[in-house]
Amino acid sequence: DELSDDDSTELLIFYKNQSKSTSQKVNEIKFWLAFHFPAILKRLGEKKFSIYLKDTYRSLSSCGDPKVRRSITSSFHVIATLLGNNCGIHLKDIFLKLLRDPKMEVKEPLLLQIESILCNFNGMEESQRSSFFHSFSNIVSDLMPSLKNWRVLSKFVEQWAHFYKYYSTFQIVEQWIPLLFSLMSQSVAPVKQAAINSLCTLLRQGIRNNQARKSLCNQLTQEFIQSNKGFSNRMLFLDLCFKVASTFSRKFYKEYFFDAALEVAQNPIPNVRIKACILLPIMKRMCKMPYDSNQLRKLNNCAILYQRDLDKDVCLHSKDLMFILKRIETANGGFEREDDLIDRRKEEEEEDMFKADEKEADEARRKEDEARQEFRRKLAEKEQEINMKTKIFGKRTKVFTTNDINPNNNSTSTIHEFKLSPRPTFQRMRSMSGTITRKKMVESEDQQNSPSKERLPSPSLNLMARQQSPKERESSPPAFPLLRSSFSAQNSKTRRYY
């Protein structure tokens, strides 16, 4: 039954007071508080978590006792399920912090329930979601070398098969496929088998690009057949062929793995050939006459060679192999068995996925072309705007020589650069007036020193003279007409360009 508001308040007060206890058994109290936290949350409800319980849960997850933190991580998937879509808002930072915990015993419960935890974080906004899963992949990459418990590691890797729900094709190929390859090459047998299962699922569901899928299949062949890393890689490749045969259609298997499996079946190691005796009947069921007559002939030749094998164990298994191969009838387009119907369904699904891949690629190219055209349009508009502003407000440059300024100068002309504006401004008119005034002052001094020339009244003296009386103002000539006449007289001698 639902608790009343008074009972809920009393329970919250008691629970929070116990979390702040300073007694000698504080770690034991916090352990039991963390142990019963899912029950408290389920009774009080999701709405009261952010107001009353979030700080308490954060303090318990940061407790110095590893037992308390392990109790938190053991029930973390339950808390995430109870919070539902709000899990990313409340628990994102706490989850990443617990994954970075230095104690492996604290992180192991999170790794065992990683799929049920991540599915609750998938409902966040796109920006927060991408940032969260990117941080998670980086933490896992740093965590893998220190994870030595193969039981925990195998269960953790098996859940990677669901990562296609959270990561794009590029992220799977760049971040998770290299980790799976390293596990298939270096780990113990259960971890290798878990890596094979996850790899096949990601190859079918996660890698949505047909070209990336082909390149990955070729990489698998080069890594486990053509490399000289021992017979264990050949054995592992046969395990991969078993999984691919059960996951993909016959058409996909014959296109990428049929010839490679026949090559491995002729390995000089007897254990590899014995394991291939189990795979050859499965491969014969995939052949369809008359389209696969060449592949069927190669398979029968391999089985005949096993009957003449020098190893006794291989010869013993070859007898059973020939008996099974004779009982298998190759499909020739007649009545379809149940496994044929299942295979046809798989093939249709793969064709739909390939078509979807092509559609996504075409859509991506179309969006890229539209973005490029939009960028060009905006760039053209920006250039047009800049040209318009340049015509109205901007400055243009014109190159002049010294002879253009002073025609009487016989020295070598030097290149000068003057900036021209389309219209004169008030500041330039003012500077022009000041320049003319200074020129008239110099000319008036020269006239005073020269006795042969007639002295002309200087406009600068009139401008700089004291304030005159009305009678003197009527008798003396004005300065401005003199200034304008002198400027027109000197305009032919001195050229200034504006």
XYZ file of C-alpha atoms in Angstrom:
498
model
C 0.000 0.000 0.000
C 0.974 3.624 -0.513
C 2.409 5.423 2.508
C 0.719 8.523 3.775
C 2.504 11.845 3.569
C 3.286 11.851 7.285
C 4.730 8.349 7.175
C 6.795 9.200 4.110
C 8.163 12.303 5.797
C 9.090 10.363 8.939
C 10.777 7.674 6.849
C 12.777 10.250 4.913
C 13.887 12.051 8.046
C 14.981 8.817 9.701
C 16.803 7.601 6.566
C 18.692 10.875 6.058
C 19.635 11.101 9.739
C 21.047 7.600 9.631
C 23.127 8.498 6.563
C 24.698 11.374 8.551
C 25.439 9.213 11.573
C 28.855 9.615 13.251
C 28.832 6.482 15.378
C 31.602 3.906 15.428
C 29.609 1.601 13.144
C 29.020 4.280 10.534
C 30.304 2.111 7.644
C 28.038 -0.746 8.627
C 25.051 1.622 8.839
C 25.833 3.084 5.405
C 26.173 -0.424 3.978
C 22.639 -1.341 5.047
C 21.324 2.040 3.894
C 22.792 1.381 0.429
C 21.444 -2.187 0.510
C 17.863 -1.029 1.173
C 17.967 2.037 -1.092
C 15.980 0.404 -3.966
C 13.166 -0.461 -1.545
C 13.111 3.107 -0.177
C 12.961 4.540 -3.712
C 10.229 2.168 -4.820
C 8.108 3.013 -1.774
C 8.563 6.799 -1.953
C 8.428 7.062 -5.734
C 10.500 8.648 -8.483
C 9.323 12.241 -7.910
C 10.858 12.438 -4.437
C 14.271 11.175 -5.538
C 15.584 14.482 -6.890
C 14.290 16.469 -3.900
C 15.085 14.237 -0.924
C 17.218 11.218 -1.930
C 19.644 12.332 -4.638
C 22.181 13.916 -2.272
C 22.013 10.902 0.035
C 22.581 8.513 -2.870
C 25.541 10.579 -4.102
C 27.119 10.584 -0.618
C 26.702 6.798 -0.336
C 28.294 6.270 -3.762
C 31.276 8.391 -2.625
C 31.746 6.589 0.692
C 35.293 5.605 1.576
C 34.336 2.006 2.375
C 34.480 -0.214 -0.785
C 31.719 -2.453 0.617
C 29.282 0.461 0.637
C 30.177 1.410 -2.945
C 29.838 -2.222 -4.064
C 26.389 -2.338 -2.460
C 25.477 0.753 -4.507
C 26.754 -0.734 -7.781
C 25.041 -4.077 -7.125
C 21.625 -2.412 -7.166
C 22.420 0.349 -9.677
C 20.493 -1.329 -12.521
C 17.404 -1.476 -10.261
C 17.673 2.242 -9.442
C 18.110 3.064 -13.142
C 15.009 1.042 -14.040
C 12.925 2.719 -11.339
C 13.944 6.198 -12.521
C 13.232 5.338 -16.168
C 13.675 8.224 -18.611
C 14.972 10.536 -15.868
C 17.891 8.213 -15.228
C 20.236 10.247 -17.411
C 19.450 13.460 -15.526
C 20.087 12.066 -12.038
C 22.582 9.188 -12.402
C 24.844 10.035 -15.351
C 27.691 11.558 -13.334
C 27.362 8.978 -10.545
C 27.554 6.094 -13.031
C 30.681 7.419 -14.775
C 32.322 8.089 -11.419
C 31.645 4.528 -10.227
C 33.098 3.128 -13.466
C 36.323 5.023 -12.716
C 36.517 3.556 -9.197
C 40.015 2.194 -8.407
C 38.579 -0.984 -6.846
C 37.671 -3.660 -9.383
C 35.212 -5.275 -6.960
C 33.165 -2.060 -7.066
C 32.987 -1.989 -10.894
C 32.224 -5.665 -11.504
C 28.462 -5.477 -10.692
C 28.088 -2.614 -13.168
C 29.796 -4.608 -15.927
C 27.604 -7.651 -15.321
C 24.414 -5.574 -15.753
C 25.698 -3.080 -18.305
C 22.953 -3.669 -20.887
C 20.066 -3.110 -18.447
C 21.808 0.079 -17.277
C 22.633 1.581 -20.687
C 19.125 1.070 -22.078
C 17.831 3.541 -19.471
C 20.395 6.182 -20.530
C 19.329 5.932 -24.174
C 16.381 8.302 -23.646
C 18.474 11.431 -23.092
C 18.735 14.346 -25.514
C 20.954 13.758 -28.515
C 23.830 16.008 -27.414
C 23.928 14.634 -23.861
C 23.435 11.092 -25.125
C 26.366 11.228 -27.565
C 28.624 12.794 -24.929
C 27.673 10.143 -22.360
C 28.267 7.132 -24.624
C 31.539 8.622 -25.875
C 32.744 8.937 -22.276
C 31.594 5.388 -21.570
C 33.575 3.949 -24.505
C 36.726 5.791 -23.390
C 36.364 4.445 -19.843
C 35.906 0.878 -21.136
C 39.036 1.191 -23.309
C 41.052 2.178 -20.242
C 39.380 -0.499 -18.129
C 39.983 -3.567 -20.324
C 43.701 -4.157 -19.507
C 42.984 -4.264 -15.757
C 39.987 -6.637 -16.007
C 41.511 -10.029 -15.157
C 38.441 -12.002 -14.044
C 37.569 -13.983 -17.185
C 34.079 -14.860 -15.930
C 33.141 -11.214 -15.505
C 34.898 -10.311 -18.750
C 33.063 -12.953 -20.801
C 29.649 -11.861 -19.492
C 30.561 -8.232 -20.081
C 31.682 -8.866 -23.679
C 28.545 -10.881 -24.461
C 26.474 -7.751 -23.789
C 28.413 -5.808 -26.430
C 26.104 -7.426 -28.979
C 23.473 -4.821 -27.989
C 25.738 -1.816 -28.531
C 24.394 -1.262 -32.044
C 21.431 0.436 -30.324
C 23.666 3.152 -28.892
C 26.498 3.660 -31.410
C 26.704 4.480 -35.093
C 28.509 2.374 -37.706
C 31.580 4.598 -37.595
C 31.787 4.442 -33.790
C 31.416 0.643 -33.769
C 34.169 0.194 -36.360
C 36.532 2.675 -34.713
C 35.989 1.904 -31.005
C 34.512 -1.567 -30.418
C 35.724 -3.764 -33.298
C 39.440 -3.273 -32.391
C 38.670 -4.297 -28.791
C 36.904 -7.435 -30.025
C 39.844 -8.320 -32.264
C 42.275 -8.013 -29.365
C 40.061 -10.196 -27.159
C 39.802 -12.856 -29.869
C 43.598 -12.962 -30.138
C 44.727 -12.820 -26.515
C 42.007 -13.957 -24.092
C 40.913 -17.358 -22.804
C 38.468 -19.582 -24.713
C 35.182 -18.419 -23.069
C 36.091 -14.781 -23.662
C 37.006 -15.549 -27.273
C 33.664 -17.230 -27.838
C 31.829 -14.259 -26.290
C 33.816 -11.899 -28.547
C 32.857 -13.980 -31.624
C 29.164 -13.863 -30.723
C 29.208 -10.098 -30.189
C 31.227 -9.536 -33.365
C 28.761 -11.449 -35.535
C 25.782 -9.593 -34.065
C 27.443 -6.220 -34.563
C 28.462 -7.256 -38.077
C 24.843 -7.968 -38.952
C 22.911 -5.364 -36.949
C 25.397 -2.601 -36.116
C 27.466 -2.111 -39.265
C 24.913 -0.581 -41.614
C 27.401 0.283 -44.348
C 27.810 -2.464 -46.936
C 31.329 -1.368 -47.844
C 32.424 -1.394 -44.193
C 30.917 -4.866 -43.785
C 32.911 -6.198 -46.747
C 36.169 -4.677 -45.532
C 35.643 -6.160 -42.070
C 35.076 -9.653 -43.508
C 38.297 -9.341 -45.510
C 40.101 -8.170 -42.387
C 38.888 -11.243 -40.489
C 40.242 -13.502 -43.224
C 43.640 -11.817 -43.228
C 43.875 -11.751 -39.440
C 43.047 -15.384 -38.707
C 44.086 -17.289 -41.852
C 46.892 -15.525 -43.642
C 48.792 -14.448 -40.526
C 51.351 -16.726 -38.873
C 50.011 -16.677 -35.309
C 49.602 -20.415 -34.748
C 46.883 -22.987 -35.256
C 44.698 -21.516 -32.473
C 43.687 -18.708 -34.806
C 42.592 -21.268 -37.407
C 40.513 -23.043 -34.793
C 39.021 -19.728 -33.784
C 38.178 -18.937 -37.405
C 36.226 -22.196 -37.662
C 34.260 -21.168 -34.549
C 33.577 -17.859 -36.277
C 32.337 -19.754 -39.356
C 29.898 -21.716 -37.207
C 28.494 -18.497 -35.762
C 28.309 -16.727 -39.125
C 26.483 -19.717 -40.639
C 23.800 -19.506 -37.936
C 23.535 -15.694 -37.994
C 23.712 -14.748 -41.674
C 22.113 -16.148 -44.786
C 23.720 -18.800 -46.970
C 24.337 -16.277 -49.713
C 26.371 -14.052 -47.379
C 28.373 -17.009 -46.067
C 29.185 -18.313 -49.544
C 30.294 -14.873 -50.665
C 32.744 -14.146 -47.839
C 33.556 -17.277 -45.806
C 33.055 -20.432 -47.928
C 36.406 -20.432 -49.746
C 38.258 -19.292 -46.626
C 36.772 -22.157 -44.600
C 37.849 -24.718 -47.244
C 41.363 -23.255 -47.089
C 41.458 -23.694 -43.306
C 40.072 -27.246 -43.636
C 43.300 -28.250 -45.408
C 45.514 -27.055 -42.556
C 48.384 -29.449 -41.639
C 47.364 -29.478 -37.960
C 45.156 -32.557 -37.274
C 42.967 -30.787 -34.682
C 41.991 -28.169 -37.271
C 41.011 -30.834 -39.804
C 38.991 -32.746 -37.189
C 37.020 -29.611 -36.353
C 36.481 -28.942 -40.048
C 34.770 -32.343 -40.344
C 31.906 -30.886 -38.291
C 31.664 -27.754 -40.460
C 31.669 -29.398 -43.907
C 28.113 -30.867 -43.659
C 26.773 -27.429 -42.743
C 28.509 -25.965 -45.767
C 27.099 -28.629 -48.095
C 23.542 -27.739 -47.055
C 24.239 -24.205 -48.311
C 25.054 -25.330 -51.856
C 22.365 -24.985 -54.467
C 22.664 -26.684 -57.815
C 23.605 -25.778 -60.481
C 24.817 -22.382 -59.211
C 27.259 -23.727 -56.620
C 28.600 -26.739 -58.499
C 32.183 -25.474 -58.345
C 32.079 -24.966 -54.569
C 30.421 -28.351 -54.060
C 33.170 -30.038 -56.066
C 35.863 -28.433 -53.865
C 34.043 -29.578 -50.719
C 33.801 -33.214 -51.940
C 37.506 -33.248 -52.873
C 38.380 -32.063 -49.363
C 36.288 -34.860 -47.830
C 37.982 -37.463 -50.075
C 41.406 -36.230 -48.952
C 40.367 -36.779 -45.337
C 39.800 -40.490 -46.094
C 43.458 -40.780 -47.166
C 44.785 -38.694 -44.259
C 47.855 -40.006 -42.448
C 46.436 -39.112 -39.046
C 44.297 -41.887 -37.541
C 41.888 -39.530 -35.776
C 41.228 -37.604 -38.966
C 40.540 -40.842 -40.870
C 38.131 -41.958 -38.145
C 36.162 -38.707 -38.334
C 36.198 -38.802 -42.140
C 34.120 -41.997 -42.153
C 31.342 -40.288 -40.242
C 31.762 -37.256 -42.466
C 31.261 -39.214 -45.688
C 28.215 -40.957 -44.254
C 26.611 -37.612 -43.371
C 27.509 -35.968 -46.708
C 25.852 -38.788 -48.678
C 22.607 -38.289 -46.777
C 22.523 -34.532 -47.475
C 20.670 -33.573 -50.630
C 21.597 -30.300 -52.246
C 18.768 -27.934 -53.055
C 17.889 -27.700 -56.740
C 14.949 -25.294 -56.730
C 12.291 -27.875 -55.768
C 10.413 -28.234 -52.481
C 11.739 -25.922 -49.759
C 12.477 -27.304 -46.340
C 12.023 -25.397 -43.107
C 15.658 -24.308 -42.993
C 15.307 -23.071 -46.579
C 12.404 -20.856 -45.570
C 14.400 -19.465 -42.642
C 17.350 -18.790 -44.938
C 15.159 -17.021 -47.467
C 13.819 -14.780 -44.695
C 17.377 -13.940 -43.611
C 18.374 -13.163 -47.173
C 15.423 -10.812 -47.601
C 16.326 -9.029 -44.370
C 19.918 -8.598 -45.541
C 18.787 -7.234 -48.898
C 16.550 -4.759 -47.095
C 19.474 -3.726 -44.889
C 21.715 -3.283 -47.913
C 19.066 -1.158 -49.620
C 18.706 0.879 -46.441
C 22.487 1.329 -46.407
C 22.413 2.605 -49.964
C 19.545 4.944 -49.135
C 21.417 6.294 -46.112
C 24.535 6.796 -48.213
C 22.546 8.596 -50.922
C 20.822 10.721 -48.310
C 24.154 11.592 -46.714
C 25.589 12.573 -50.099
C 22.505 14.642 -50.878
C 22.748 16.481 -47.568
C 26.439 17.069 -48.151
C 25.755 18.532 -51.607
C 23.010 20.750 -50.220
C 25.300 21.974 -47.446
C 28.037 22.711 -49.992
C 25.633 24.652 -52.228
C 24.294 26.583 -49.244
C 27.847 27.481 -48.223
C 28.629 28.707 -51.735
C 25.449 30.782 -51.816
C 26.226 32.419 -48.481
C 29.806 33.053 -49.590
C 28.597 34.751 -52.773
C 26.160 36.904 -50.794
C 28.934 37.874 -48.397
C 31.256 38.838 -51.241
C 28.495 40.888 -52.854
C 27.849 42.653 -49.560
C 31.563 43.407 -49.125
C 31.793 44.803 -52.658
C 28.769 47.028 -52.066
C 30.233 48.356 -48.804
C 33.535 48.961 -50.552
C 31.856 51.070 -53.225
C 30.078 53.181 -50.613
C 32.455 53.344 -47.626
C 35.572 51.459 -48.538
C 38.929 52.696 -49.840
C 40.613 51.991 -53.126
C 44.268 52.305 -53.863
C 45.972 53.931 -56.870
C 49.654 53.979 -57.658
C 51.346 57.301 -58.445
C 54.901 58.188 -59.294
C 56.997 61.095 -58.102
C 56.820 62.682 -61.547
C 53.046 62.747 -61.321
C 53.349 64.874 -58.197
C 56.272 67.053 -59.321
C 56.719 67.115 -63.114
C 59.925 69.214 -62.863
C 61.692 66.519 -60.829
C 64.305 64.766 -63.034
C 65.324 62.167 -60.433
C 64.345 58.538 -60.641
C 60.642 58.180 -60.027
C 59.628 56.342 -56.885
C 56.396 54.433 -56.489
C 54.034 55.978 -53.949
C 50.613 54.732 -52.931
C 47.768 57.080 -52.195
C 44.366 56.047 -50.921
C 41.366 57.572 -52.639
C 37.936 57.927 -51.173
C 34.829 58.414 -53.310
C 33.755 61.599 -51.591
C 35.563 64.239 -49.442
C 34.858 64.305 -45.743
C 34.744 67.152 -43.266
C 38.045 66.105 -41.668
C 39.816 66.140 -45.029
C 38.381 69.543 -45.947
C 39.586 70.853 -42.610
C 43.077 69.423 -43.101
C 43.133 70.880 -46.631
C 42.346 74.354 -45.241
C 45.103 74.000 -42.639
C 47.627 72.950 -45.267
C 46.784 75.930 -47.474
C 47.100 78.289 -44.505
C 50.574 76.991 -43.665
C 51.640 77.396 -47.301
C 50.513 81.045 -47.368
C 52.456 81.771 -44.187
C 55.640 80.452 -45.779
C 55.029 82.422 -48.970
C 54.399 85.622 -47.034
C 57.727 85.260 -45.198
C 59.512 84.745 -48.519
C 57.929 87.869 -49.930
C 59.005 89.919 -46.899
C 62.612 88.761 -47.283
C 62.617 89.344 -51.060
C 62.903 93.118 -51.878
C 62.329 92.699 -55.610
C 58.884 91.164 -55.263
C 55.816 92.984 -54.126
C 54.627 91.964 -50.724
C 51.183 90.428 -50.545
C 49.141 90.437 -47.400
C 49.154 87.017 -45.768
C 45.852 85.335 -44.994
C 47.406 83.652 -42.005
C 48.327 87.064 -40.506
C 44.754 88.227 -40.912
C 43.511 85.003 -39.363
C 45.949 85.229 -36.463
C 45.611 89.011 -35.830
C 43.925 90.457 -32.798
C 40.231 91.372 -32.977
C 39.855 94.528 -35.066
C 37.587 97.457 -34.515
C 34.672 98.109 -36.904
C 36.486 100.975 -38.639
C 39.632 98.898 -39.173
C 37.498 95.999 -40.372
C 35.917 98.221 -43.060
C 39.256 99.607 -44.236
C 41.208 96.287 -44.286
C 40.543 93.681 -47.030
C 38.911 90.417 -45.956
C 41.075 87.302 -45.481
C 38.864 84.700 -47.132
C 38.852 86.140 -50.710
C 42.606 86.513 -50.444
C 42.891 82.926 -49.297
C 40.741 81.684 -52.193
C 42.655 83.764 -54.752
C 46.012 82.610 -53.422
C 44.840 78.994 -53.463
C 43.744 79.345 -57.096
C 47.086 80.974 -57.922
C 49.091 78.170 -56.363
C 46.833 75.376 -57.600
C 48.734 75.206 -60.893
C 52.091 74.839 -59.108
C 51.195 72.254 -56.411
C 48.971 69.278 -57.142
C 47.445 67.279 -54.321
C 45.368 64.214 -54.899
C 42.490 63.237 -52.691
